[in-house]
mmCIF file of C-alpha atoms and ligand atoms in Angstrom:
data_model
loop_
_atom_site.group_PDB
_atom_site.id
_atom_site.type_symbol
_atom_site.label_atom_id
_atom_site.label_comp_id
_atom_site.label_asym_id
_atom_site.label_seq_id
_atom_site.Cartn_x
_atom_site.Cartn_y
_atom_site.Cartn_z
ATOM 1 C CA UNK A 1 -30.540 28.792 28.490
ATOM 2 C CA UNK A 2 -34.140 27.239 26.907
ATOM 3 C CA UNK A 3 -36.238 26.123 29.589
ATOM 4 C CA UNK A 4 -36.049 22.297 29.478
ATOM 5 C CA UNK A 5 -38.433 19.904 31.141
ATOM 6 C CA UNK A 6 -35.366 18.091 32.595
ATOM 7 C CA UNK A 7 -34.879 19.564 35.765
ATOM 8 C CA UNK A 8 -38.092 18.882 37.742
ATOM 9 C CA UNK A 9 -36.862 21.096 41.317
ATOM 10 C CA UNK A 10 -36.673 24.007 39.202
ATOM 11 C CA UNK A 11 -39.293 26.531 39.168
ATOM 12 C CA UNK A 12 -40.805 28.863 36.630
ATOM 13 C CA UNK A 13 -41.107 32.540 37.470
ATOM 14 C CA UNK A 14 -42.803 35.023 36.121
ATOM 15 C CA UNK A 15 -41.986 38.369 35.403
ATOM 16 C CA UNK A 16 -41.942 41.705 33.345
ATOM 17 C CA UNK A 17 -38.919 42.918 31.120
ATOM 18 C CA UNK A 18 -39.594 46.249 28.944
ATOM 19 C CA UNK A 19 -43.263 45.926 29.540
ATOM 20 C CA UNK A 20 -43.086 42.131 28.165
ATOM 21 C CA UNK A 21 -44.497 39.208 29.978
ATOM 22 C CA UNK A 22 -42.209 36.565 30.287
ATOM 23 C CA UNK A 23 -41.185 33.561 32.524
ATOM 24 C CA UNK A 24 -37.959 31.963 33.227
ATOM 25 C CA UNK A 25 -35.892 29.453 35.406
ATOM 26 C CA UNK A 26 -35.799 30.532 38.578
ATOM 27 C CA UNK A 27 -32.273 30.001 38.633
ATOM 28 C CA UNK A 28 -31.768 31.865 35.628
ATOM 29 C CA UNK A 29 -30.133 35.644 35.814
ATOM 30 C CA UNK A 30 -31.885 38.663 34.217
ATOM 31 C CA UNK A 31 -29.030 38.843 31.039
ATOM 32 C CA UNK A 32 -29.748 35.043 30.466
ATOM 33 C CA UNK A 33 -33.408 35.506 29.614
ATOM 34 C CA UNK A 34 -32.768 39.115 27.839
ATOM 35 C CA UNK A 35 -30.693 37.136 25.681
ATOM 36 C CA UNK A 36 -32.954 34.400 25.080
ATOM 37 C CA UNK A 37 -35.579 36.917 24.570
ATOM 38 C CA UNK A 38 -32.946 39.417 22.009
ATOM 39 C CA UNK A 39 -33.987 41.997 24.322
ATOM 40 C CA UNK A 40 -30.492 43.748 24.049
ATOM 41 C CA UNK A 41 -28.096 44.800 27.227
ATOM 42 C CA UNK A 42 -25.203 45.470 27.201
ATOM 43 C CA UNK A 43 -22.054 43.502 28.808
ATOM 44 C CA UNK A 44 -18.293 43.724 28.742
ATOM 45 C CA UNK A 45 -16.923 41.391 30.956
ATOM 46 C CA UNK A 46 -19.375 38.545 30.960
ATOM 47 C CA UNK A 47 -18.775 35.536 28.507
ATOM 48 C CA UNK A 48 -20.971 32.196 28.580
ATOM 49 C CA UNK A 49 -19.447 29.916 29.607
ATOM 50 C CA UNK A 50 -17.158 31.786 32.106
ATOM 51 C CA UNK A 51 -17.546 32.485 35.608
ATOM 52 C CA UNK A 52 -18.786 35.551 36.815
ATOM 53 C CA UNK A 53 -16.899 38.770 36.912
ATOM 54 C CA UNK A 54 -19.315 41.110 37.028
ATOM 55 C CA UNK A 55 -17.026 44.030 37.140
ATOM 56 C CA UNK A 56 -17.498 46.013 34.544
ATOM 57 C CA UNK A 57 -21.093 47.333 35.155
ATOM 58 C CA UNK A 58 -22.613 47.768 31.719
ATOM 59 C CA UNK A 59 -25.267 45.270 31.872
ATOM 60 C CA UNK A 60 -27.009 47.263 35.066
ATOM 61 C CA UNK A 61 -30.821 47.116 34.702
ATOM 62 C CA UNK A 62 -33.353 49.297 36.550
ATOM 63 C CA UNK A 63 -35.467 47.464 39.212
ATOM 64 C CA UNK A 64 -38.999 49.278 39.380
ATOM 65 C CA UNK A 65 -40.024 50.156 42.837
ATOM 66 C CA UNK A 66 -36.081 50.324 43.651
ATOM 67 C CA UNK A 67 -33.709 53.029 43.542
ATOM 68 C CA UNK A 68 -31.237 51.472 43.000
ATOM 69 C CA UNK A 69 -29.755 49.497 39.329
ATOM 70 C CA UNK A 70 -28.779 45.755 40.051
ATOM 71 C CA UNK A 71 -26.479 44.105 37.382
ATOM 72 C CA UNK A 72 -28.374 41.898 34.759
ATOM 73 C CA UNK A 73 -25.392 39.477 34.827
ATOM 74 C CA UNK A 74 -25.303 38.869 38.438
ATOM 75 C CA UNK A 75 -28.863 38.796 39.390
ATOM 76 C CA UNK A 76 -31.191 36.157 39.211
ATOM 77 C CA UNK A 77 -34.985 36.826 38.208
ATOM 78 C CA UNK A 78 -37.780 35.992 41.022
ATOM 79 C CA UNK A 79 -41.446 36.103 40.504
ATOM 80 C CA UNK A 80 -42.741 39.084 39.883
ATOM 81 C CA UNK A 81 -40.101 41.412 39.219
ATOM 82 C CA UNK A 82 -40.476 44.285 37.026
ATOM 83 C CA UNK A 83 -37.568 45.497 34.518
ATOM 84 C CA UNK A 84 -36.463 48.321 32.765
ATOM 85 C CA UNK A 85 -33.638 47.675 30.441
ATOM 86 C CA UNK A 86 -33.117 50.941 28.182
ATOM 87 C CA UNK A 87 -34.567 53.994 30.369
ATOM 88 C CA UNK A 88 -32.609 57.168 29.279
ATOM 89 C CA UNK A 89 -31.226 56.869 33.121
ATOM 90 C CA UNK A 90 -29.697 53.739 31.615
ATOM 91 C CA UNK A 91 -28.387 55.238 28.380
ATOM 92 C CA UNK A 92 -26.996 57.758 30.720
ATOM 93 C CA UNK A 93 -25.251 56.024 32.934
ATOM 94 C CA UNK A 94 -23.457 53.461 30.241
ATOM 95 C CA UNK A 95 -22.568 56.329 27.728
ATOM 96 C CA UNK A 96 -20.697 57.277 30.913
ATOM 97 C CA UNK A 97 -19.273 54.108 31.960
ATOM 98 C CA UNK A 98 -18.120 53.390 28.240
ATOM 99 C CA UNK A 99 -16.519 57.368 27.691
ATOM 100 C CA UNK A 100 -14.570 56.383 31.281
ATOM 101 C CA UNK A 101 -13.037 53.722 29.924
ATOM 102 C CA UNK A 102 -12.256 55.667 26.846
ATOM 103 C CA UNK A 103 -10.503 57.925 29.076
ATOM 104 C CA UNK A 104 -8.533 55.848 31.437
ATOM 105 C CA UNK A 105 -6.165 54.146 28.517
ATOM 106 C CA UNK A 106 -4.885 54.464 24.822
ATOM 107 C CA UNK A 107 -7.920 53.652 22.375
ATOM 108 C CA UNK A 108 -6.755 55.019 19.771
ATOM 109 C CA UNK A 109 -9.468 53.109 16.879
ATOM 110 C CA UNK A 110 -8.062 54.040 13.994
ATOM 111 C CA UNK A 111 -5.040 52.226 13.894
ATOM 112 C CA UNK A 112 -6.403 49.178 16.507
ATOM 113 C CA UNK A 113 -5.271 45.897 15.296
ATOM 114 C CA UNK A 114 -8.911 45.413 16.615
ATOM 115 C CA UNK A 115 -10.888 48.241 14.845
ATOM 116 C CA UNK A 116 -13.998 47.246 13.164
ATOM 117 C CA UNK A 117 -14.193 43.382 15.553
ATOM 118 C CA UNK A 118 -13.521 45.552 18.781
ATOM 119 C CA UNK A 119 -16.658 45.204 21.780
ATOM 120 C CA UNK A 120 -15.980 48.292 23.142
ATOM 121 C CA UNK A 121 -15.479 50.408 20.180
ATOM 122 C CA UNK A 122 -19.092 48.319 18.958
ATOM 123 C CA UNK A 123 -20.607 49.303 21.850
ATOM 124 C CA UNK A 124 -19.572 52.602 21.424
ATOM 125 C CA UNK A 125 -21.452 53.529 18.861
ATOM 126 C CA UNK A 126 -24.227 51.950 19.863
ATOM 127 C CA UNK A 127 -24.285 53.742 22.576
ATOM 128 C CA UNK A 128 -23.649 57.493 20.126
ATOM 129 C CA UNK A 129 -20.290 58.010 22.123
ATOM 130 C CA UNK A 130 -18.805 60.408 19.525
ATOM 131 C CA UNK A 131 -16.636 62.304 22.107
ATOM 132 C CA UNK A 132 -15.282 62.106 25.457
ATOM 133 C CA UNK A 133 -16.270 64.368 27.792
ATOM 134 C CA UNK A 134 -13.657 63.146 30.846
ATOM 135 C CA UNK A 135 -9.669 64.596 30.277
ATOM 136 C CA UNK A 136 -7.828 61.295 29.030
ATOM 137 C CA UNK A 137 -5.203 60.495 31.340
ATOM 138 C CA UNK A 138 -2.733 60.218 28.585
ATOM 139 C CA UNK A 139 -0.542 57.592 30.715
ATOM 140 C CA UNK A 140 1.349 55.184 28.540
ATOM 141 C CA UNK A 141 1.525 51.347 29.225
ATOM 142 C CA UNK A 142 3.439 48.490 28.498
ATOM 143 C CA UNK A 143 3.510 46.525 24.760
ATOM 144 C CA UNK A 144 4.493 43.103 25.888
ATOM 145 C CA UNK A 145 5.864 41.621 22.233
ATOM 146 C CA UNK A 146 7.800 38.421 24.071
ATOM 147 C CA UNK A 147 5.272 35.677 22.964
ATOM 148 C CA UNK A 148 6.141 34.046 19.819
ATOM 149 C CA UNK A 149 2.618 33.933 18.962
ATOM 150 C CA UNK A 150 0.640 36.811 20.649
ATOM 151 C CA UNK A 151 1.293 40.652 22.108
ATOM 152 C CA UNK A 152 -0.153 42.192 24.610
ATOM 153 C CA UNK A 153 -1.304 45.680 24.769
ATOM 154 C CA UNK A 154 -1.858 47.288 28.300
ATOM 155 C CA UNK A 155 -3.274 50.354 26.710
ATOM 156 C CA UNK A 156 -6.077 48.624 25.292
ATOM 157 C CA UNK A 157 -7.108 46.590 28.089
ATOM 158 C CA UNK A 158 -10.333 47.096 30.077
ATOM 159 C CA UNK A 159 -10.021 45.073 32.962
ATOM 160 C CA UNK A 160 -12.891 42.214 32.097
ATOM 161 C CA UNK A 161 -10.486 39.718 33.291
ATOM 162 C CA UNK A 162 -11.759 37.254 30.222
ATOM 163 C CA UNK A 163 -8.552 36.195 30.070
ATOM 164 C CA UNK A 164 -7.777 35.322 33.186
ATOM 165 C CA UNK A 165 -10.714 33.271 33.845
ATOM 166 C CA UNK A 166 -10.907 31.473 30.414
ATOM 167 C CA UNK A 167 -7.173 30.365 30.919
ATOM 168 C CA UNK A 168 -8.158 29.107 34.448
ATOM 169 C CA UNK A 169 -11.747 27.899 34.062
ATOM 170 C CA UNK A 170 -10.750 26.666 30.604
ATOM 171 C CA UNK A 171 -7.777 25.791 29.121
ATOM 172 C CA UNK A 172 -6.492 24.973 32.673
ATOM 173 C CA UNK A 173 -3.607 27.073 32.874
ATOM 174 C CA UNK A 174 -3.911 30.058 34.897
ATOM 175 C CA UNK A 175 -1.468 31.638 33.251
ATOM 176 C CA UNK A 176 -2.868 35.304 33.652
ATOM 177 C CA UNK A 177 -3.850 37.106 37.116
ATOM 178 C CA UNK A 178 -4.819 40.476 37.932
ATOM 179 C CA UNK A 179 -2.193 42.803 39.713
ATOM 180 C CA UNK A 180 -2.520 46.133 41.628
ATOM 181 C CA UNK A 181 -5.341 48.648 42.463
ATOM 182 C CA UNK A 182 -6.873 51.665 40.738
ATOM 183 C CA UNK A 183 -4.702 53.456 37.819
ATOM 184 C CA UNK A 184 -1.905 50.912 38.444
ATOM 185 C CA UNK A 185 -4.202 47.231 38.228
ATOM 186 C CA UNK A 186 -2.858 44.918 35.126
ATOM 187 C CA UNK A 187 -3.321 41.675 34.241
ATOM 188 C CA UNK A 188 0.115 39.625 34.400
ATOM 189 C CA UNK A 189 1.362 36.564 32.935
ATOM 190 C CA UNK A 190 2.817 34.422 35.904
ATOM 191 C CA UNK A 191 4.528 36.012 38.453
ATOM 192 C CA UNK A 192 4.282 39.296 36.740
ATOM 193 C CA UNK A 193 7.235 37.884 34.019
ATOM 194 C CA UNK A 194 6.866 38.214 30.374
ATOM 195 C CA UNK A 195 4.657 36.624 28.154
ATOM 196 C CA UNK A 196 7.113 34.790 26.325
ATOM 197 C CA UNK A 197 8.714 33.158 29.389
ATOM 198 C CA UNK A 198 5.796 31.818 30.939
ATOM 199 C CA UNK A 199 6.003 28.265 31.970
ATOM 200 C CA UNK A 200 2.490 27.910 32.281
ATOM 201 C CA UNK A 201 0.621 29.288 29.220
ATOM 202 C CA UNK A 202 0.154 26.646 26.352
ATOM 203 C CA UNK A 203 -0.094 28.703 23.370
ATOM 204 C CA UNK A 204 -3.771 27.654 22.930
ATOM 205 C CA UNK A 205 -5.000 31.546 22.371
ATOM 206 C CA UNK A 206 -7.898 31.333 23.931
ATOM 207 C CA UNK A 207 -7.584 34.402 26.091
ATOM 208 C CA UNK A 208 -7.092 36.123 22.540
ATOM 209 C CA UNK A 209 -9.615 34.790 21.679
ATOM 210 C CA UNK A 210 -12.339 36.195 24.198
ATOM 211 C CA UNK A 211 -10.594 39.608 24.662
ATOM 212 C CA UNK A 212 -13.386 41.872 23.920
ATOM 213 C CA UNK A 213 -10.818 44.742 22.691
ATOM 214 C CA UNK A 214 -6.862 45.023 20.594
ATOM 215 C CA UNK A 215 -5.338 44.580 23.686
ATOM 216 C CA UNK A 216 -4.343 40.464 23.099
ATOM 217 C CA UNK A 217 -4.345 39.941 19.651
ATOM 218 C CA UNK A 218 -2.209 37.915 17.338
ATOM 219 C CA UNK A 219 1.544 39.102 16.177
ATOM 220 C CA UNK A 220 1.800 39.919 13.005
ATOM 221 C CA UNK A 221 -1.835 41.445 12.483
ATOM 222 C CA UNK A 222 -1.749 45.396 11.901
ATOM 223 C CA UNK A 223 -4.869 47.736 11.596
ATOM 224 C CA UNK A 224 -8.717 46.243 11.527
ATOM 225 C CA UNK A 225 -7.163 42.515 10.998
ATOM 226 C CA UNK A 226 -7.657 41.162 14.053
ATOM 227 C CA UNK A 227 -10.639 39.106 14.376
ATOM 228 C CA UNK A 228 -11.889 37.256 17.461
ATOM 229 C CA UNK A 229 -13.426 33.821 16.871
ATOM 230 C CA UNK A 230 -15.604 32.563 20.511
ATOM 231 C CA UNK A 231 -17.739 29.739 19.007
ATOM 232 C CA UNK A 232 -15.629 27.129 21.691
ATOM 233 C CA UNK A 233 -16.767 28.920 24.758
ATOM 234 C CA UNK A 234 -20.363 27.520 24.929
ATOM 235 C CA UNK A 235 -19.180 24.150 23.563
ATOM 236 C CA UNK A 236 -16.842 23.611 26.231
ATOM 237 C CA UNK A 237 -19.431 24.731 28.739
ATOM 238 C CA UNK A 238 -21.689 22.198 28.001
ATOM 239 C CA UNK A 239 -19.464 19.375 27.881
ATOM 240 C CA UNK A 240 -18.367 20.952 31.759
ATOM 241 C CA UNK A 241 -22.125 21.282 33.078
ATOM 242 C CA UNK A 242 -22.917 17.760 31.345
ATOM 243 C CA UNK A 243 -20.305 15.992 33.424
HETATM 244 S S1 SF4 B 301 -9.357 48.265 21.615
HETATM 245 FE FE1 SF4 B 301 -11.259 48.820 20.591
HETATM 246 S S2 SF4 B 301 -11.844 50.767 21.452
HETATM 247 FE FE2 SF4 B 301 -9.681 50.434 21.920
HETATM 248 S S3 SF4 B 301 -8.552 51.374 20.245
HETATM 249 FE FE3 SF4 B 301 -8.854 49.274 19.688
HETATM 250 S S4 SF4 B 301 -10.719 49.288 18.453
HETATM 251 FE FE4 SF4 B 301 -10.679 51.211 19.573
HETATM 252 S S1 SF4 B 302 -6.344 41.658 28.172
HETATM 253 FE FE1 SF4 B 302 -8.366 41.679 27.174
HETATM 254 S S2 SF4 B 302 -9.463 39.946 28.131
HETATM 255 FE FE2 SF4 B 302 -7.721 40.415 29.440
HETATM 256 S S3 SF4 B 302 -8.516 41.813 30.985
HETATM 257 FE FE3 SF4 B 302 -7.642 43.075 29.331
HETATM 258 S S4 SF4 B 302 -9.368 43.499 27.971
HETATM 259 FE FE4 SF4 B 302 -9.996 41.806 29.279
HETATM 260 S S1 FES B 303 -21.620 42.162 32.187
HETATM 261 FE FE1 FES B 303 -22.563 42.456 34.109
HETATM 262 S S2 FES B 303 -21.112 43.599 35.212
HETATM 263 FE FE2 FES B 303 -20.094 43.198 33.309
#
């Protein structure tokens, strides 16, 4: 978000990112003025325009003269605050984060619907993942093929919960939730029926849409066709915020 002379109560901090002098919004977060500033961190489940997840923990930033890493997408800057976005701790700790998720379902890139336009398979190699040094769990979900329109893989899904909150926020619909804990959490169309016999989803695709990996995609698509298209999601948020 450009700072904007429109909002008089707001103040300007100041503050240090990767050894740059900067200021911001006070109620601006640390990923909003990385990414006005292409200073690069990394996030899975956040989406402008969407609420807040912050779940998935790949946007953590170090916070000198703290132990501790605070997530870039849930923390707002305040004056003086010092940054470190890309300390090998960092590198460390996502290359970790990213070969866990690896592990926990099916990504099997090669033959993705999603390969090549995939976030976390992007991200991976960014980040040099070329192996995975946790056991896979080698468990085998659900394909969910009942929408006319759409599929749903279980295997490729990371949990962001994109879907659920652009179908809410969004479209309106809340078709999606999030069911269960640990190994056995999935997202579910209504009451945990299939796709195709939900009375509340529209058809509109948007959660396809923002899915950062294969796991909603578009029937009919086979390997590397599937490409995501987002440009509505900062649109619509404007038109919400300018109401
Ligand atoms: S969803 Fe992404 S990471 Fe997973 S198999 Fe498909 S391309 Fe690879
Ligand atoms: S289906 Fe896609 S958007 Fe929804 S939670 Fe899974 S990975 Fe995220
Ligand atoms: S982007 Fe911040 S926790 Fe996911």
């Amino acid at each position: 978000m450009p700072l904007t002379a429109a909002q008089p109560n707001v103040r300007v901090v100041t503050l240090k990112i990767d050894n740059r002098d900067l200021s911001a919004r006070e109620d601006e977060t640390l990923l909003e003025v990385c990414r006005e500033h292409q200073i690069p961190v990394p996030s899975l489940c956040y989406l402008e325009g969407l609420s807040l997840w912050a779940g998935c923990r790949l946007c953590m930033v170090e916070l000198v003269g703290q132990n501790r890493l605070v997530a870039a997408c849930s923390t707002r800057v305040a004056e003086g605050m010092v940054i470190q976005t890309d300390s090998p701790r960092l590198q460390r700790y996502r290359r970790t984060l990213v070969e866990l998720l690896f592990a926990e379902r099916n990504h099997v890139c090669s033959v993705c619907v999603s390969n090549g336009h995939c976030e976390l398979q992007t991200l991976a190699q960014r980040l040099g993942v070329d192996h995975v040094r946790f056991s896979y769990r080698q468990v085998h979900y659900h394909l969910d093929s009942s929408h006319e329109l759409f599929r749903l893989d279980h295997n490729r899904c990371i949990l962001c919960t994109r879907c659920v909150r652009v179908c809410d926020e969004i479209e309106g619909a809340h078709a999606w939730d999030v069911m269960g804990r640990g190994g056995q959490c999935q997202i579910i169309s209504d009451l945990a029926t299939p796709w195709g016999e939900s009375e509340t989803c529209t058809s509109c695709g948007k959660c396809v849409q923002v899915c950062p990996t294969g796991a909603l995609v578009k029937q009919g698509t086979s390997a590397g066709e599937m490409v995501k298209d987002q440009h509505f999601l900062p649109i619509l948020a404007r038109r919400r915020h300018a109401r």
